[in-house]
Short mmCIF file of C-alpha atoms in Angstrom, two decimals:
data_model
loop_
_atom_site.label_atom_id
_atom_site.label_comp_id
_atom_site.label_asym_id
_atom_site.label_seq_id
_atom_site.Cartn_x
_atom_site.Cartn_y
_atom_site.Cartn_z
CA MET A 1 1.82 3.39 -28.68
CA ILE A 2 1.49 1.92 -24.92
CA TYR A 3 1.83 -1.67 -26.52
CA TRP A 4 5.07 -0.55 -28.44
CA GLU A 5 6.47 0.92 -25.22
CA LEU A 6 5.70 -2.29 -23.20
CA LYS A 7 7.26 -4.42 -26.10
CA LYS A 8 10.23 -2.35 -26.16
CA ILE A 9 10.73 -2.74 -22.39
CA PHE A 10 10.27 -6.53 -22.24
CA LYS A 11 12.63 -7.04 -25.17
CA SER A 12 15.45 -5.13 -23.49
CA LYS A 13 17.62 -6.07 -20.45
CA ILE A 14 15.27 -4.09 -18.15
CA GLY A 15 12.59 -6.49 -19.08
CA VAL A 16 14.50 -9.46 -18.00
CA ILE A 17 15.46 -7.89 -14.77
CA ILE A 18 11.86 -7.07 -14.01
CA ALA A 19 10.98 -10.49 -14.76
CA ILE A 20 13.58 -11.99 -12.43
CA ILE A 21 12.51 -9.51 -9.56
CA PHE A 22 8.88 -10.32 -10.02
CA ILE A 23 9.49 -14.15 -9.92
CA LEU A 24 11.75 -13.57 -6.84
CA LEU A 25 8.98 -11.62 -5.24
CA CYS A 26 6.32 -14.10 -5.93
CA GLY A 27 8.48 -17.07 -4.83
CA SER A 28 9.50 -15.48 -1.58
CA MET A 29 6.09 -14.21 -0.45
CA ALA A 30 4.74 -17.86 -1.17
CA LEU A 31 7.07 -18.91 1.59
CA ILE A 32 6.06 -16.52 4.30
CA LYS A 33 2.94 -16.20 6.35
CA PRO A 34 1.82 -14.47 9.60
CA GLN A 35 1.12 -16.28 12.83
CA MET A 36 -2.26 -17.88 12.25
CA GLU A 37 -5.19 -17.54 14.55
CA THR A 38 -4.88 -21.08 15.35
CA GLN A 39 -1.40 -20.69 16.70
CA LYS A 40 0.12 -19.14 19.91
CA SER A 41 3.56 -18.77 21.08
CA HIS A 42 5.94 -16.57 23.01
CA ARG A 43 9.53 -16.17 24.15
CA ASN A 44 10.55 -16.77 27.81
CA GLU A 45 13.23 -14.91 29.67
CA GLN A 46 15.87 -17.01 28.04
CA TYR A 47 14.41 -16.11 24.72
CA ASP A 48 13.33 -19.87 24.12
CA LEU A 49 10.35 -20.22 21.87
CA ILE A 50 7.32 -21.63 23.94
CA LYS A 51 4.49 -22.83 21.84
CA ASP A 52 0.99 -23.37 22.92
CA THR A 53 0.06 -27.04 22.41
CA ARG A 54 -3.68 -26.81 23.00
CA PRO A 55 -6.00 -27.72 20.27
CA ALA A 56 -5.97 -25.25 17.24
CA ARG A 57 -9.64 -24.43 17.54
CA VAL A 58 -9.27 -23.63 21.34
CA ILE A 59 -6.48 -21.26 20.65
CA ALA A 60 -8.44 -19.47 17.92
CA GLN A 61 -11.58 -19.22 19.96
CA GLU A 62 -9.66 -17.67 22.81
CA LYS A 63 -8.06 -15.14 20.45
CA LEU A 64 -11.43 -14.23 19.06
CA ASP A 65 -13.03 -13.80 22.38
CA ALA A 66 -10.12 -11.57 23.50
CA LYS A 67 -10.66 -9.34 20.56
CA ILE A 68 -14.43 -9.13 21.20
CA GLY A 69 -13.67 -8.33 24.79
CA THR A 70 -11.48 -5.55 23.79
CA ILE A 71 -14.13 -4.05 21.56
CA ARG A 72 -16.72 -4.36 24.34
CA GLU A 73 -14.63 -2.48 26.79
CA ALA A 74 -14.15 0.35 24.05
CA ALA A 75 -17.89 0.34 23.53
CA ASN A 76 -18.60 0.66 27.41
CA SER A 77 -15.84 3.32 27.95
CA GLN A 78 -16.32 6.95 29.09
CA GLU A 79 -16.42 9.61 26.37
CA LYS A 80 -13.57 11.81 27.48
CA ASP A 81 -12.97 13.58 24.05
CA ASP A 82 -14.13 13.34 20.44
CA PHE A 83 -11.76 10.70 19.70
CA SER A 84 -13.17 8.34 22.48
CA LYS A 85 -16.60 9.20 21.49
CA ALA A 86 -16.04 8.14 17.87
CA MET A 87 -14.19 4.96 18.91
CA LYS A 88 -17.14 4.15 21.27
CA GLU A 89 -19.53 4.63 18.26
CA ILE A 90 -17.53 2.41 16.07
CA SER A 91 -17.13 -0.24 18.68
CA HIS A 92 -20.94 -0.42 19.09
CA LYS A 93 -21.29 -0.69 15.32
CA LYS A 94 -18.85 -3.56 15.22
CA LEU A 95 -20.59 -5.49 17.96
CA LYS A 96 -24.02 -4.92 16.31
CA SER A 97 -22.77 -6.44 13.04
CA MET A 98 -21.27 -9.37 14.88
CA GLU A 99 -23.82 -12.21 14.25
CA ASN A 100 -21.57 -15.06 15.07
CA THR A 101 -18.95 -15.18 17.85
CA LYS A 102 -17.75 -18.75 17.14
CA TYR A 103 -14.45 -19.33 15.49
CA SER A 104 -14.55 -20.21 11.66
CA ASP A 105 -11.75 -20.96 9.48
CA VAL A 106 -10.24 -17.86 7.87
CA SER A 107 -6.77 -19.13 7.35
CA PHE A 108 -6.91 -18.31 3.55
CA TRP A 109 -7.77 -14.71 4.17
CA LYS A 110 -5.34 -14.27 6.96
CA VAL A 111 -2.52 -15.23 4.75
CA PHE A 112 -3.71 -13.63 1.56
CA ASP A 113 -4.23 -10.27 3.45
CA TYR A 114 -0.68 -10.56 4.86
CA ARG A 115 0.84 -11.24 1.42
CA ALA A 116 -1.38 -8.70 -0.43
CA THR A 117 0.04 -5.53 1.23
CA ASN A 118 3.30 -6.91 2.84
CA THR A 119 6.26 -4.68 3.19
CA LEU A 120 8.52 -6.86 1.17
CA MET A 121 6.04 -6.78 -1.62
CA ALA A 122 5.98 -2.81 -1.61
CA PHE A 123 9.89 -2.74 -1.49
CA PHE A 124 10.18 -4.93 -4.61
CA MET A 125 7.55 -2.65 -6.44
CA VAL A 126 9.43 0.42 -5.57
CA VAL A 127 12.65 -1.19 -7.17
CA ILE A 128 10.75 -2.22 -10.22
CA LEU A 129 9.35 1.50 -10.46
CA ILE A 130 12.86 2.98 -10.16
CA ILE A 131 14.19 0.53 -12.80
CA VAL A 132 11.44 1.11 -15.25
CA CYS A 133 9.87 4.59 -14.68
CA CYS A 134 12.92 6.47 -13.69
CA ASN A 135 14.28 5.41 -17.01
CA ILE A 136 11.16 5.87 -19.09
CA TYR A 137 12.48 8.93 -20.81
CA THR A 138 16.14 9.25 -19.90
CA ASP A 139 16.88 6.09 -21.83
CA GLU A 140 15.71 7.93 -24.98
CA ILE A 141 18.31 10.62 -24.31
CA VAL A 142 20.94 8.13 -23.77
CA SER A 143 20.10 6.38 -27.02
CA THR A 144 19.72 9.73 -28.95
CA VAL A 145 16.09 8.81 -29.70
CA GLU A 146 14.89 11.86 -27.97
CA ASN A 147 15.15 14.24 -30.98
CA LEU A 148 13.30 11.66 -33.17
CA ILE A 149 10.64 11.60 -30.56
CA LEU A 150 10.11 15.38 -30.25
CA THR A 151 10.12 16.06 -34.04
CA SER A 152 7.76 13.21 -34.71
CA LYS A 153 4.12 13.58 -35.67
CA ASN A 154 3.38 11.03 -32.97
CA LYS A 155 5.25 13.10 -30.24
CA ASN A 156 2.20 13.51 -28.08
CA ARG A 157 1.14 9.94 -28.34
CA ALA A 158 4.65 8.82 -27.56
CA LEU A 159 4.93 10.92 -24.49
CA TYR A 160 1.63 10.34 -23.06
CA SER A 161 2.10 6.61 -23.56
CA LYS A 162 5.21 6.84 -21.48
CA LEU A 163 3.30 8.76 -18.79
CA GLY A 164 0.44 6.07 -19.06
CA LEU A 165 3.08 3.40 -18.28
CA GLY A 166 3.63 5.13 -14.82
CA ILE A 167 0.15 4.13 -13.93
CA LEU A 168 -0.28 0.89 -16.00
CA ILE A 169 2.84 -0.82 -14.99
CA PRO A 170 2.52 -0.63 -11.08
CA THR A 171 -1.17 -1.37 -11.37
CA VAL A 172 -0.87 -4.43 -13.78
CA LEU A 173 2.18 -5.87 -12.01
CA TYR A 174 0.42 -5.55 -8.62
CA GLY A 175 -2.68 -7.08 -10.16
CA PHE A 176 -0.72 -10.05 -11.46
CA TYR A 177 1.09 -10.33 -8.07
CA LEU A 178 -2.42 -10.54 -6.39
CA VAL A 179 -3.68 -13.20 -8.82
CA ILE A 180 -0.60 -15.51 -8.32
CA GLN A 181 -0.71 -14.95 -4.40
CA PHE A 182 -4.33 -15.85 -4.66
CA ILE A 183 -3.78 -19.08 -6.28
CA ILE A 184 -0.86 -20.06 -4.23
CA THR A 185 -2.73 -19.38 -0.99
CA ALA A 186 -5.66 -21.38 -2.27
CA VAL A 187 -3.19 -24.31 -2.90
CA GLN A 188 -1.77 -24.07 0.43
CA TYR A 189 -4.76 -23.45 2.71
CA GLY A 190 -7.81 -24.36 0.47
CA LEU A 191 -10.54 -22.17 -1.43
CA PRO A 192 -11.55 -19.08 0.45
CA ILE A 193 -14.47 -19.28 2.72
CA ASN A 194 -16.02 -17.08 5.37
CA GLY A 195 -14.99 -13.81 3.58
CA GLY A 196 -18.45 -12.34 4.79
CA LEU A 197 -17.41 -12.57 8.42
CA GLN A 198 -16.14 -9.60 10.32
CA VAL A 199 -12.64 -8.41 9.65
CA ILE A 200 -11.61 -8.60 13.32
CA ARG A 201 -11.11 -12.42 12.92
CA ILE A 202 -7.93 -11.82 10.73
CA ILE A 203 -6.28 -8.63 12.30
CA ASP A 204 -4.30 -8.38 15.60
CA ASN A 205 -5.46 -5.04 16.59
CA PRO A 206 -9.45 -4.70 16.06
CA ILE A 207 -9.87 -1.49 17.97
CA LEU A 208 -8.50 0.94 15.28
CA VAL A 209 -10.38 -0.45 12.36
CA ARG A 210 -12.66 2.43 11.33
CA ASP A 211 -15.76 0.64 10.55
CA ALA A 212 -17.58 -2.88 10.86
CA TYR A 213 -15.99 -4.22 7.61
CA THR A 214 -16.28 -7.77 6.41
CA ILE A 215 -13.04 -9.47 5.63
CA ILE A 216 -13.50 -9.13 1.87
CA GLN A 217 -14.47 -5.52 2.18
CA PHE A 218 -11.36 -4.72 4.22
CA ILE A 219 -9.00 -6.49 1.76
CA ILE A 220 -10.50 -4.72 -1.27
CA LEU A 221 -10.16 -1.31 0.70
CA LYS A 222 -6.51 -2.19 1.40
CA ILE A 223 -5.74 -3.25 -2.22
CA GLY A 224 -7.34 -0.02 -3.54
CA ILE A 225 -5.22 2.26 -1.24
CA MET A 226 -1.92 0.38 -2.30
CA ILE A 227 -2.85 0.70 -5.96
CA LEU A 228 -3.21 4.46 -5.27
CA ILE A 229 0.14 4.70 -3.59
CA LEU A 230 1.89 2.49 -6.30
CA ALA A 231 0.21 4.56 -9.14
CA THR A 232 1.27 7.94 -7.49
CA LEU A 233 4.89 6.75 -7.22
CA GLY A 234 4.92 5.48 -10.71
CA VAL A 235 3.77 8.86 -12.04
CA ILE A 236 6.19 10.70 -9.86
CA ALA A 237 8.95 8.46 -11.17
CA CYS A 238 8.05 9.14 -14.63
CA LEU A 239 7.89 12.89 -13.92
CA CYS A 240 11.45 12.75 -12.50
CA SER A 241 12.54 11.04 -15.72
CA PHE A 242 10.88 13.75 -17.88
CA LEU A 243 12.55 16.65 -15.74
CA THR A 244 16.10 15.27 -15.84
CA THR A 245 18.79 14.12 -18.41
CA SER A 246 20.11 10.92 -16.65
CA SER A 247 18.89 7.91 -14.94
CA ILE A 248 20.92 8.90 -11.84
CA ALA A 249 19.32 12.33 -11.54
CA ALA A 250 15.85 10.85 -12.00
CA THR A 251 16.42 8.05 -9.46
CA SER A 252 17.91 10.70 -6.87
CA GLY A 253 14.77 12.95 -7.50
CA PHE A 254 12.45 10.08 -6.96
CA LEU A 255 14.19 8.98 -3.71
CA MET A 256 14.22 12.45 -2.51
CA PHE A 257 10.55 12.82 -3.04
CA ILE A 258 10.12 9.67 -0.94
CA ILE A 259 12.49 10.66 1.90
CA ILE A 260 12.21 14.29 2.31
CA PRO A 261 8.54 14.18 3.82
CA LYS A 262 9.93 11.57 6.32
CA LEU A 263 12.74 13.83 7.26
CA LEU A 264 10.17 16.80 7.76
CA THR A 265 8.50 14.70 10.57
CA MET A 266 11.60 15.22 12.66
CA VAL A 267 11.50 19.07 12.26
CA LYS A 268 10.20 20.26 15.57
CA VAL A 269 9.18 23.78 14.31
CA ILE A 270 6.50 22.42 12.12
CA PRO A 271 3.01 22.81 13.62
CA GLY A 272 1.39 19.77 15.23
CA ASN A 273 -1.37 19.25 12.96
CA VAL A 274 0.93 19.36 9.83
CA GLN A 275 3.28 16.81 11.88
CA MET A 276 0.26 14.50 12.07
CA VAL A 277 -0.28 14.60 8.25
CA LEU A 278 3.30 14.25 7.46
CA ASN A 279 3.51 11.24 9.87
CA SER A 280 0.61 9.47 8.04
CA ILE A 281 1.17 10.53 4.53
CA ASN A 282 5.01 10.15 4.01
CA PHE A 283 5.82 7.32 1.57
CA VAL A 284 8.31 5.68 4.05
CA ASN A 285 5.48 5.06 6.69
CA LEU A 286 2.95 4.27 4.01
CA LEU A 287 5.16 1.49 2.51
CA PHE A 288 6.70 0.14 5.82
CA TYR A 289 3.78 0.55 8.04
CA PHE A 290 0.83 0.30 5.63
CA ASN A 291 -1.30 -1.75 8.03
CA GLN A 292 -1.17 1.23 10.37
CA PHE A 293 -2.77 3.51 7.59
CA ALA A 294 -5.22 1.56 5.52
CA GLY A 295 -8.76 1.26 7.05
CA VAL A 296 -7.97 2.56 10.50
CA TYR A 297 -9.21 5.57 12.39
CA TYR A 298 -6.84 8.09 14.06
CA GLY A 299 -9.30 10.76 14.83
CA ASN A 300 -9.51 14.28 13.34
CA VAL A 301 -7.00 16.95 12.57
CA LYS A 302 -7.73 20.72 12.52
CA PHE A 303 -7.01 23.02 9.62
CA PHE A 304 -8.47 26.60 9.28
CA GLY A 305 -10.91 25.96 12.13
CA MET A 306 -12.33 22.96 10.49
CA ASN A 307 -12.00 19.22 11.45
CA PHE A 308 -10.89 16.65 8.91
CA ASP A 309 -10.73 12.92 9.34
CA LEU A 310 -6.96 12.36 9.35
CA ILE A 311 -6.73 9.23 7.22
CA ASN A 312 -9.38 10.58 4.70
CA LEU A 313 -7.54 13.69 4.35
CA CYS A 314 -4.28 11.78 3.73
CA LEU A 315 -6.04 9.81 1.06
CA GLY A 316 -7.28 12.99 -0.46
CA ILE A 317 -3.67 14.35 -0.48
CA LEU A 318 -2.50 11.06 -2.16
CA GLY A 319 -5.08 11.43 -4.90
CA MET A 320 -4.16 15.25 -5.36
CA THR A 321 -0.40 14.22 -5.67
CA LEU A 322 -1.31 11.72 -8.38
CA VAL A 323 -3.19 14.47 -10.32
CA ALA A 324 -0.44 16.92 -9.64
CA GLY A 325 2.10 14.45 -10.98
CA ILE A 326 0.16 13.88 -14.23
CA THR A 327 -0.55 17.61 -14.69
CA MET A 328 3.12 18.57 -14.17
CA SER A 329 4.21 15.69 -16.53
CA ILE A 330 1.87 17.12 -19.26
CA VAL A 331 3.22 20.37 -18.71
CA SER A 332 6.77 19.21 -19.02
CA PHE A 333 5.88 17.85 -22.39
CA LYS A 334 5.23 21.37 -23.67
CA LYS A 335 7.70 23.52 -21.49
CA VAL A 336 10.75 21.23 -20.60
CA LEU A 337 11.07 18.55 -23.24
CA VAL A 338 12.24 21.16 -25.82
CA ARG A 339 15.67 21.34 -24.14
#
């Protein structure tokens, strides 16, 4: 049934729109890149761009030395509270795992990491989810196919396949996107090398990274978290489609789900620990400030007298949101879709 659903989507106008958006996404991302480790520039008081003309390797080594120096400072800092104590331990671990302090070429990984979880990519993926998943069931109502589905012997298979697409579509599309960007980046910067070196070589702020990850480990972690976010949004978009009778209502419900937690972060009466979680877990921040969430350490948050790692707690909430979305969709098959 999933194959039939996919075939129906890609034979329709929606399929053409998705293909155009996806091609536009892959093409535009192939043209952008971060400032490389071998480059350095700044703007003066007149806002003129001043470029460092020293040899690329000298610039890159200077940047790496500065990052290592920052980590050493954190490792030698005073333990004022639990957060500084944890940061000191993490910094010691990073220094201990650093076998080589000389610059090595990591251009491929720097660019691929930037493209793999870029905000523009996340925006395009959300647009695709709105187009496909928010219409996954409401289209059947508009085309009067709903009654045929609900009275069919294959009702459950049809409905579960639609729900499955909420996870499958963002995961597969994101997977295709990663493969395409991997190939494009390899063509532009050469095959990936030095992926086993420490991740501080490709990121701008090495202090907040929560462990002594290698480059490959860190990128895999970020990709996994992005898949969790997109799959959760896909399931919620499908749920909105199951619970409403029009595309506009489903899209509105989906956007409210994304925006309301962000608005709640501005409500001052909410307790500080809840505010911390909302600031980290709301989907606006997750999509637009992803690099400030994935793989970083922001300390603990206290609930019911117990300390929880803030980011791990947020990941747990994301996982529970995904499970809740699936559960509520299944319940809607039995309780709501008999309207």
